[in-house]
Every structure is written in structure tokens, then in C-alpha cells.
Coordinates of C-alpha atoms and ligand atoms in Angstrom, one line a residue:
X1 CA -198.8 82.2 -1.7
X2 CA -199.4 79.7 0.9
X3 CA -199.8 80.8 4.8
X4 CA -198.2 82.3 7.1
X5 CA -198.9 78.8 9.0
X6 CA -197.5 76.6 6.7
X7 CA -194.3 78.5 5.3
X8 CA -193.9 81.4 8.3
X9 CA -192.9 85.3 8.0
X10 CA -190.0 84.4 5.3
X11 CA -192.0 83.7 1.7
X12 CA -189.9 81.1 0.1
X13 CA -190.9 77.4 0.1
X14 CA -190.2 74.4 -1.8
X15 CA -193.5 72.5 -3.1
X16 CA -192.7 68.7 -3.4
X17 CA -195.4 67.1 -6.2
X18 CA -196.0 63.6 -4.9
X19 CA -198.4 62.7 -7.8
X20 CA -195.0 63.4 -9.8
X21 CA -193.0 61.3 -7.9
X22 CA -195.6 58.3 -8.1
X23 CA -195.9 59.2 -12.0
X24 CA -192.1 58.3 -12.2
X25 CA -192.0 55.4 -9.9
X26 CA -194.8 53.9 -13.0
X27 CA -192.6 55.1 -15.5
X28 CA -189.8 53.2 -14.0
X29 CA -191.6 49.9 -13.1
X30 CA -192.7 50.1 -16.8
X31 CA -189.4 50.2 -18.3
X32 CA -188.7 46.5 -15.8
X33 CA -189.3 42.8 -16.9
X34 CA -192.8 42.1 -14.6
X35 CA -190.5 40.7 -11.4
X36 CA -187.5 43.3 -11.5
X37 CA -188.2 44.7 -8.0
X38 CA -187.7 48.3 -7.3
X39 CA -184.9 49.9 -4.4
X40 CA -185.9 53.4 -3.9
X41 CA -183.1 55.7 -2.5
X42 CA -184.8 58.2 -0.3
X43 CA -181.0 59.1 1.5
X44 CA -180.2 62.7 2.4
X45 CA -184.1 64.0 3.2
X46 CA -185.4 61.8 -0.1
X47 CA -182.6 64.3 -2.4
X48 CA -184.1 67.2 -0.5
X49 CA -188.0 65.9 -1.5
X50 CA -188.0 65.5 2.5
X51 CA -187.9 61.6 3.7
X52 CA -190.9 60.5 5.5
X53 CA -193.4 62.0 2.9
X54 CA -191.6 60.9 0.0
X55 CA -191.1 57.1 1.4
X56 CA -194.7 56.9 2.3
X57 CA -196.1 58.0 -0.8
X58 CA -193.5 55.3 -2.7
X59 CA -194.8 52.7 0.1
X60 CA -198.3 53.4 -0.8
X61 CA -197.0 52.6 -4.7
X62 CA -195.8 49.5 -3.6
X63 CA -192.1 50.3 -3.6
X64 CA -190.3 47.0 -2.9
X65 CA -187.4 48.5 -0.5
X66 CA -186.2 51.7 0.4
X67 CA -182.3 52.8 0.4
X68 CA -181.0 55.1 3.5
X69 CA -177.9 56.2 3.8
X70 CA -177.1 55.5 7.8
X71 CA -179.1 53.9 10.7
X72 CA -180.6 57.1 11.8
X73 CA -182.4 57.4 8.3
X74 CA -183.9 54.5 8.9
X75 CA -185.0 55.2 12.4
X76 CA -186.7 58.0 11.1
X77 CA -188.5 56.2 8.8
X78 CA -189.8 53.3 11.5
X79 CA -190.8 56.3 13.8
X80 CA -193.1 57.2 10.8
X81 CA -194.2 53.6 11.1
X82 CA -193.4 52.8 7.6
X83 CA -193.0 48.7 7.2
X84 CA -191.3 48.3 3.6
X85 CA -187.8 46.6 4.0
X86 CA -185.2 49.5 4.4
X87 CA -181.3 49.0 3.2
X88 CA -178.9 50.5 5.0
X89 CA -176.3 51.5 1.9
X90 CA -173.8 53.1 4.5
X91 CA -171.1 51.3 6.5
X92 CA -172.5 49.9 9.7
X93 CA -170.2 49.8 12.9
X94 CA -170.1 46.8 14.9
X95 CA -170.7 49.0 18.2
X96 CA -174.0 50.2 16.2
X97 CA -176.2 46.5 15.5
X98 CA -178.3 46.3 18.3
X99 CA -180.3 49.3 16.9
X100 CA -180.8 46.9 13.3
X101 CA -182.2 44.6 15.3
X102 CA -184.5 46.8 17.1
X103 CA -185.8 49.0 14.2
X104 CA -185.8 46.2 11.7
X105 CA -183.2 47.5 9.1
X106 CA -181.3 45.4 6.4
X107 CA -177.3 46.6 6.8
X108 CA -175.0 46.3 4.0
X109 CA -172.0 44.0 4.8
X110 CA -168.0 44.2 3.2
X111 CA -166.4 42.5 5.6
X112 CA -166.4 39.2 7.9
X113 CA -166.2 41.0 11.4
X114 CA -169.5 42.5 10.8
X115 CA -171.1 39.4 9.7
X116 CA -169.8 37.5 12.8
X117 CA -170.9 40.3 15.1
X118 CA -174.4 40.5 13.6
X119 CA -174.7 36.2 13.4
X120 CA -173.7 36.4 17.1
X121 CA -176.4 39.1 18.0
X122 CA -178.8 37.4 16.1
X123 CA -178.7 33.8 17.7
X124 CA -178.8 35.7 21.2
X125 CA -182.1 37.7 20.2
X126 CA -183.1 34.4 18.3
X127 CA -184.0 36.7 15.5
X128 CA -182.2 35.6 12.3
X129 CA -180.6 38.6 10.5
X130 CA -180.7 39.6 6.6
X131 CA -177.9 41.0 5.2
X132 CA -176.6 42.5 1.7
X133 CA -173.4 42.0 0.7
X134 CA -171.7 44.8 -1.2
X135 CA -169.1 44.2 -3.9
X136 CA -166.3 46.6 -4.9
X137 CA -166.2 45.9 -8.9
X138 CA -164.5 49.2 -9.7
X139 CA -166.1 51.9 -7.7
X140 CA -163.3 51.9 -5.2
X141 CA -165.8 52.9 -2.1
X142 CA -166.6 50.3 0.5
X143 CA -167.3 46.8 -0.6
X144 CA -165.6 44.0 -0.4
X145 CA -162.7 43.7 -3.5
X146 CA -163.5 41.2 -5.7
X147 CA -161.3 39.3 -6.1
X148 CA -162.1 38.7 -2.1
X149 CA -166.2 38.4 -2.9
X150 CA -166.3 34.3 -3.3
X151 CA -164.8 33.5 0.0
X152 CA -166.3 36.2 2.0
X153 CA -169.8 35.3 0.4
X154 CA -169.2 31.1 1.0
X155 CA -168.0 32.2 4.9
X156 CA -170.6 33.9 6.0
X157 CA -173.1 31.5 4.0
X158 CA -172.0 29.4 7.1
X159 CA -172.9 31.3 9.8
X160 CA -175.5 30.5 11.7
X161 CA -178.2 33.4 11.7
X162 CA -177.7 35.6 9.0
X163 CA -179.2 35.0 5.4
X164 CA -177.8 36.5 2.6
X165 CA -180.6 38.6 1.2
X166 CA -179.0 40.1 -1.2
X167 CA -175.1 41.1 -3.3
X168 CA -174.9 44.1 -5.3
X169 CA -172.5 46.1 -6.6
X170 CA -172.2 49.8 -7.9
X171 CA -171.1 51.9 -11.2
X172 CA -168.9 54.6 -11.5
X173 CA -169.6 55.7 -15.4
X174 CA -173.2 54.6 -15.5
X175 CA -173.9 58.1 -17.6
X176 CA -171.2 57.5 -19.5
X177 CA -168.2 55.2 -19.8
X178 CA -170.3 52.4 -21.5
X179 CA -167.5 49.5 -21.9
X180 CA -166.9 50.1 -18.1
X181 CA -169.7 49.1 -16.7
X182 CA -170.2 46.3 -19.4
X183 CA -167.2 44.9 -17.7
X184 CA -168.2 45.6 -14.3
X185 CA -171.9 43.5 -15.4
X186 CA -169.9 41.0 -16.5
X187 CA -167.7 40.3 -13.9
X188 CA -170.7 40.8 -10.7
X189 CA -173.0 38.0 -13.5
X190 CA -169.7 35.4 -13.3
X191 CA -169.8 36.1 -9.4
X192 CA -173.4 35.3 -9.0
X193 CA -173.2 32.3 -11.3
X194 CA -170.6 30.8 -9.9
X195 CA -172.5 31.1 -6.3
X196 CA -175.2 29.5 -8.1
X197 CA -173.2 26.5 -8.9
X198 CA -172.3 26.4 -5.7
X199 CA -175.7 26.2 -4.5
X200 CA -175.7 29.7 -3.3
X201 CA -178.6 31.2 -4.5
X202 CA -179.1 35.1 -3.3
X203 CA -182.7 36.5 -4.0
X204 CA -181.7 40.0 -4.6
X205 CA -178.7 40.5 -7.1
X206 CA -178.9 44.5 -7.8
X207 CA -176.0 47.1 -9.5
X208 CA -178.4 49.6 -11.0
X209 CA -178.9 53.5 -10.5
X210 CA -180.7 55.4 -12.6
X211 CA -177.9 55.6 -15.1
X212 CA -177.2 52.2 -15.2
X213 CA -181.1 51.2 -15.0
X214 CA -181.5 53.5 -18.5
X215 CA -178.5 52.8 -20.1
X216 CA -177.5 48.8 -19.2
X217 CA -180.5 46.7 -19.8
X218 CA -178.2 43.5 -18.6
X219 CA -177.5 45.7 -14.9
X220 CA -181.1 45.2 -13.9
X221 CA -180.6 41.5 -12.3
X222 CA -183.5 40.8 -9.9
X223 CA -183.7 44.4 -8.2
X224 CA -183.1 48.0 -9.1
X225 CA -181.7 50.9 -7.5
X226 CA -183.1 54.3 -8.6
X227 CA -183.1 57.7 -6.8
X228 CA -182.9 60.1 -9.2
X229 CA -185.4 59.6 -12.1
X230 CA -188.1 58.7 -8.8
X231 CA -187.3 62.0 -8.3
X232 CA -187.9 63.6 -11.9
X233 CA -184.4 64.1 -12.7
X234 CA -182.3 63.3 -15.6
X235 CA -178.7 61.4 -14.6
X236 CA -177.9 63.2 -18.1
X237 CA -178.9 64.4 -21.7
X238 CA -181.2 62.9 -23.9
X239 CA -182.7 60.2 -21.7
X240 CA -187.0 59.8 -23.0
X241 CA -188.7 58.6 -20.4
X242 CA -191.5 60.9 -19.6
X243 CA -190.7 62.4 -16.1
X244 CA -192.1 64.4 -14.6
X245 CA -189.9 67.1 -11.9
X246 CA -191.0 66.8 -8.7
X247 CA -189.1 69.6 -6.6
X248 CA -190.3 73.3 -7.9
X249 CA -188.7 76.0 -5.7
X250 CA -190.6 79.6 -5.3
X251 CA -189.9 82.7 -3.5
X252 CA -191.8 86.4 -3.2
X253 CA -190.7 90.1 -4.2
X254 CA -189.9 91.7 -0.8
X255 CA -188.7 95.2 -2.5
X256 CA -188.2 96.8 -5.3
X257 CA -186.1 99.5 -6.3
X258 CA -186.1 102.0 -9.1
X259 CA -181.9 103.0 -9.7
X260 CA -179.7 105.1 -12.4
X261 CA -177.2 103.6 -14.3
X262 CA -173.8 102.7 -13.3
X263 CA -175.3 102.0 -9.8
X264 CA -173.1 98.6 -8.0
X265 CA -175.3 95.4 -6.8
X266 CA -174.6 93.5 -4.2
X267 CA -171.1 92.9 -2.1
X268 CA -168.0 93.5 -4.4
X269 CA -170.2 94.8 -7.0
X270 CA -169.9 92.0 -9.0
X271 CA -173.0 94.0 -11.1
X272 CA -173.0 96.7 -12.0
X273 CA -176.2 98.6 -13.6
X274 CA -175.9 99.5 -17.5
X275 CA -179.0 102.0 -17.5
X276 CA -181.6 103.1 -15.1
X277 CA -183.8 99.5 -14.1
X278 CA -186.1 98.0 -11.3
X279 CA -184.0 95.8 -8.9
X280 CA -185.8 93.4 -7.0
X281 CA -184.6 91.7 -3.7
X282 CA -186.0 87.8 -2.9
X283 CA -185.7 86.2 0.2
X284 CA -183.4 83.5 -0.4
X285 CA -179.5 82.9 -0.6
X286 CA -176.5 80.6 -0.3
X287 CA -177.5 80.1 3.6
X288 CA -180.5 77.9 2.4
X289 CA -178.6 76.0 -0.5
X290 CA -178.5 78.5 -3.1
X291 CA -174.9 77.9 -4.7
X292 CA -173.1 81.0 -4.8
X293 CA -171.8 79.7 -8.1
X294 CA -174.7 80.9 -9.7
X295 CA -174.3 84.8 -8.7
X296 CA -174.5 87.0 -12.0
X297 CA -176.0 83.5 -13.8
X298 CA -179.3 82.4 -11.9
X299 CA -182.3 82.4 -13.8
X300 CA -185.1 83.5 -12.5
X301 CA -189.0 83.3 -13.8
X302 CA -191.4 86.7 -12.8
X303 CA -193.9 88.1 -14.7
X304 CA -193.9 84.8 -16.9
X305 CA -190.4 86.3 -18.0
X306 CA -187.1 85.3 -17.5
X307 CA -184.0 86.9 -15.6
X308 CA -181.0 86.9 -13.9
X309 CA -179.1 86.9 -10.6
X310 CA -177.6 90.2 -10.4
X311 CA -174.5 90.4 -8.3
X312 CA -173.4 88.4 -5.8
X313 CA -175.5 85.8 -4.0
X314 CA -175.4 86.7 -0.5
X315 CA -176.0 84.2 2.3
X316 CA -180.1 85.5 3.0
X317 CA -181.1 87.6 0.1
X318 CA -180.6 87.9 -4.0
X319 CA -181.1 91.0 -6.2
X320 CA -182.5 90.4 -9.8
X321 CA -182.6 93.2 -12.5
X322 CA -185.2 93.3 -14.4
X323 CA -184.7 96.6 -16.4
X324 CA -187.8 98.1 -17.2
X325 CA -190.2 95.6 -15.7
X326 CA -191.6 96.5 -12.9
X327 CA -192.3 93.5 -10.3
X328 CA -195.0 94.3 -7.4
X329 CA -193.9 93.3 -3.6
X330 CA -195.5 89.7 -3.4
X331 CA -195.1 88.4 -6.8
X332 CA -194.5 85.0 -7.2
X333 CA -190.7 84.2 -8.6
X334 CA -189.9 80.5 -9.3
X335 CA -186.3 79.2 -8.9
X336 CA -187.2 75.7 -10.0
X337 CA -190.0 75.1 -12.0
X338 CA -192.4 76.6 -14.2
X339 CA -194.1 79.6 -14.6
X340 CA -196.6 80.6 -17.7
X341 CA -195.0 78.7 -20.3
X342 CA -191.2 79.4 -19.1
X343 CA -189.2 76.8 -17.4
X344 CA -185.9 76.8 -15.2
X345 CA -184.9 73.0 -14.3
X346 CA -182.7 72.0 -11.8
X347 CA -180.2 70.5 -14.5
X348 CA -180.3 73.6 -15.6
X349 CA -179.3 75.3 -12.5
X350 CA -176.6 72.5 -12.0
X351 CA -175.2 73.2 -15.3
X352 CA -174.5 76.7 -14.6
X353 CA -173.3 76.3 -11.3
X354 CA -170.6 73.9 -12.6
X355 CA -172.1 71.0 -10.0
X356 CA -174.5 67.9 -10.7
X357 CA -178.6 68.5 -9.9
X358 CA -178.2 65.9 -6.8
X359 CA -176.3 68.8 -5.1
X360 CA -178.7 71.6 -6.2
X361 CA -181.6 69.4 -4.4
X362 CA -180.3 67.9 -1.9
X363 CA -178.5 70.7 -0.7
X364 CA -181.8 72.8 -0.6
X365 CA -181.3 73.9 3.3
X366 CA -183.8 73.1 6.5
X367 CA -184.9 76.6 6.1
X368 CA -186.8 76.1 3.0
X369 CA -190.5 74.7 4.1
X370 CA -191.2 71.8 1.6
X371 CA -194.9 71.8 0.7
X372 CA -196.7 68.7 -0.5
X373 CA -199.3 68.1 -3.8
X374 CA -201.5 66.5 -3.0
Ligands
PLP401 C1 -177.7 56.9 -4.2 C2 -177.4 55.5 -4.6 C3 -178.1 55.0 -5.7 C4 -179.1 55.8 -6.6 O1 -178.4 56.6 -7.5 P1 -179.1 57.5 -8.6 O2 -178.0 58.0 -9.4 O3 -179.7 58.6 -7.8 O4 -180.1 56.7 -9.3 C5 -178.0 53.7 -6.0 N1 -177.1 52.9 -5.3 C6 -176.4 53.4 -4.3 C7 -175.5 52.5 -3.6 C8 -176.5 54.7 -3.9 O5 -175.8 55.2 -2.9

């Protein structure tokens, strides 16, 4: 168990393999034609992996740019004095551009107010501006429609102090509608190309998650857009590609209890005992992103053997009974990850919490201390 200093008085801690991580990043970059670059998305804390750790570590691999979410996650990062380029993928408000100016930060562009309002800025700073434009080709979130794209791309190719630095796009069925995204390919290829012969030339074309990176060799254009696999996990079934998890999530004993049968676990008594058994209580719960879905279903490694959540998942503490087995106080139970031999992933624990792994990492909470290998 690590110290007291590291994790404090509450023994349940999240250790974050950054050897992992870089193993994946290889793995991806292997899969690429030699040039493809590589847009890591390191939004909401790095999907839990925490951010400044994470997009260090993916700097130091030579990551070409780094997705965020909003202007503060990229603030964050600068503050860590981190200098890869860094793509804002949220809407940016015009009241808000000063700061992308000041902190270096790429924003993603749908619209021509924005571009005039950062052009503007930019010729008063004399400090040209690079922009992405994003391109609504059937994931009906923001984006310009496309239908709209050609005009909105040739008007702001006119404005003074902005460079296009990049278009892209985005898939709703990367995973699995496969004639979907085909046409979305198709359609964002004919956009570029017709750019092209109109002697618009935009470095980085990218449309690729991890799903779409996997399953649509033709999506890759001159830049990817991974977070997922970078981060061990699998967008969906049989995907080969040699990851390797980085998140594992471990707790401690803190009591054990010998009861009868028939004895009720937890509030509602959800469980109820079917003979006499050890139950155990760990230190962890829905308040710190343990889904409540998983109550009578989580599994749960001690001993080097497997159980289950028994009862209700409260929001602090979880019971787990584990019949004739008799835990000590302090032995290590893992959540995510392995222990001698046995495995729980967090696919896994998505699956049987009805949700997606994205939410079951990312919504680990801030009271879970992340610990970083090496
Ligand atoms: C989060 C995000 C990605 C990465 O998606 P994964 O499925 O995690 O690979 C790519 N593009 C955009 C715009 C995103 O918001």
C-alpha cells in the first residue's frame, strides 16, 4: 500500500502506468503511414488518467498535438509549461479570445463571427492566429453544416490574420455503422479536394477517433485523433492491437465481519445473505465514481479470487461477500486491474453497469489519488 503521504488516511487510489500509455501511443503511431501525425485527446483530466502527467509523458513521446475540451484545459496545461500545439475541440465564445492569444491555444471554428473576431484580435496583437475549422458531416454537434463548409472555409481564407491550420470532421458510428462513416469519408475527401483545386490547401485534414482510426483506414488524412486506445481501452470487441490498460483502480479491507444466514446487506437490503459468510467493507462508493449500477454486480479481485458487490453501493463504502474466505484488514482489493492471474477491466465494468468505459474512467472522482508508474 503506498503512504499515508501520497494517498492520505482513506486507502483507495488509482495507479496511472505511464510506460502503458507510451506503449500505446507506439502502437498507434505504428499502425500510421510514416507522416500521419498524432492528436492526442487528454479532455476531462486525460479520461480520468489525470491531465498534466498524462500530456507530459505523450509530449516527451513526441505527440504532435494535444486535444482539450475548453480553454481552461489548456491553461492548465501551459501552467505546466507544456509547448506542444493544443486544440481547443470545444466551442469558443467571442468574449473568451484574448485568453488564446495569451496561452497560445489553437480554437476550433463553425462559424464566421468567430473567425472575424479572432482575425480582428490578431492584427491588433500582430500575432497571426491558427485556426481549425470543424465540419458537421453527420454528427449533428457543433460544426459548420456542410452544405455551408465551402463558403465559410473560402471567407475566412480571406481574412487577414488567421491561417487555416487545419478542417476536420467527426463520426458518429465509428464502432459500428460502417457504410456511415464511409459516406461521411467521402463527402469531408470531396470537400478537401475541391479546396485543393481551389488553391486552398489546409495542412491538417483529420476525422479519426480511435474507432474510426481502427476501423477506416481512408479516415486517417494527414492527422489522427485518438483518446481512448492512448489510453489502453478498447472503443469495442475484437479490436488486436496490443494495448496495454493504463488505469488500475485498488482499495484496502477496512473490516470484516463474520454473519448468519439470512442476515440483509447494505440500504434496502438489496442482499441478502444465503449462509453464514465473511463480509468485507472497502472504502470506496458512488461518491468517488463508482456507478451505483454496478451494486449486487461489481467484481471485485482479493485473495487472487474473484467476487461481488454485495448490496447496494452506497455513496462512501461497498460490502463484498466472500463466503468462507476470510480477507485480513489491509488486504489489497483491485477494482480495475489485475491481481495473481485474475483480471477485472474497465469494459468490463462498463458492460455491467449498462454505460461505455469512457464514463467508468473519466468519471473516477477527485477523491481518488492517481499514482504514477514510473
Ligand atoms: C474525444 C474526442 C476524440 C477521441 O475519441 P476516442 O473515441 O476517445 O478516440 C476525437 N475527436 C473529438 C472531436 C473528440 O471530442
Amino acid at each position: 500500500m503506498p503512504d499515508k503521504e501520497k494517498i492520505g488516511y482513506r486507502p483507495t487510489w488509482a495507479q496511472v502506468n505511464l510506460d502503458n500509455l507510451e506503449h500505446n501511443f507506439r502502437q498507434v503511431k505504428s499502425r500510421l503511414r510514416p507522416h500521419t501525425k498524432v492528436l492526442v485527446t487528454v479532455k476531462a483530466d486525460a479520461y480520468g488518467h489525470g491531465l498534466v502527467p498524462v500530456a507530459r509523458r505523450l509530449s516527451e513521446a513526441g505527440v504532435d498535438y494535444l486535444g482539450v475540451a475548453s480553454i481552461d484545459e489548456g491553461i492548465k496545461l501551459r501552467k505546466a509549461r507544456l509547448k506542444v500545439p493544443i486544440l481547443v475541440l470545444g466551442v469558443v465564445l467571442k468574449q473568451d479570445i484574448s485568453s488564446l492569444f495569451t496561452f497560445k491555444l489553437t480554437p476550433t471554428v463553425c462559424d464566421y463571427e468567430l473567425a472575424c473576431a479572432l482575425s480582428k484580435k490578431a492584427s491588433t496583437l500582430k500575432t497571426p492566429m491558427r485556426l481549425h475549422i470543424k465540419v458537421d458531416t453527420g454528427m449533428g454537434r457543433i460544426g459548420v453544416a456542410y452544405k455551408d463548409a465551402f463558403e465559410l472555409v473560402k471567407k475566412i481564407h480571406r481574412l487577414k490574420s488567421v491561417v487555416i491550420e487545419g478542417i476536420f470532421t467527426h463520426f458518429p458510428f465509428a464502432g459500428s455503422g460502417r457504410r456511415f462513416t464511409v459516406s461521411q469519408i467521402k463527402l469531408f475527401d470531396r470537400l478537401v479536394d475541391v479546396l485543393k483545386s481551389c488553391g486552398i490547401t489546409i495542412p491538417l485534414v483529420h476525422a479519426a477517433n480511435s474507432a474510426g482510426m481502427i476501423n477506416h483506414q481512408d479516415s486517417h488524412f494527414t492527422m489522427v485523433r485518438p483518446g481512448l486506445v492512448i489510453y489502453g481501452l478498447h472503443p469495442h470487441r475484437g479490436i488486436k492491437m496490443g494495448l496495454k490498460p493504463v488505469l488500475s483502480l485498488k482499495t484496502q479491507v477496512v473490516f470484516v465481519k463474520r454473519v448468519p444466514a439470512g442476515v440483509g446487506i447494505s440500504y434496502g437490503h438489496a442482499y441478502i445473505t444465503r449462509r453464514p459468510a465473511y463480509i468485507i467493507t472497502l472504502p470506496i462508493g458512488y461518491g468517488d465514481g463508482y456507478p451505483r449500477n454496478l451494486s449486487n454486480l461489481g467484481p471485485v479481485l482479493i485473495g487472487g479470487r474473484r467476487f461481488c458487490v454485495s448490496g447496494s453501493i452506497c455513496m462512501d463504502q461497498i460490502m463484498v461477500d466472500t463466503g468462507s474466505f476470510r480477507p485480513e484488514v489491509g488486504d489489497e482489493v483491485v477494482l480495475i486491474g489485475k491481481q495473481k492471474g485474475k483480471t477485472v477491466t474497465a469494459e468490463e465494468l462498463a458492460d455491467s453497469a449498462e454505460t461505455i468505459s469512457y464514463e467508468i474512467v473519466c468519471g473516477l472522482g477527485s477523491r481518488i489519488p492517481r499514482l504514477y508508474i514510473p
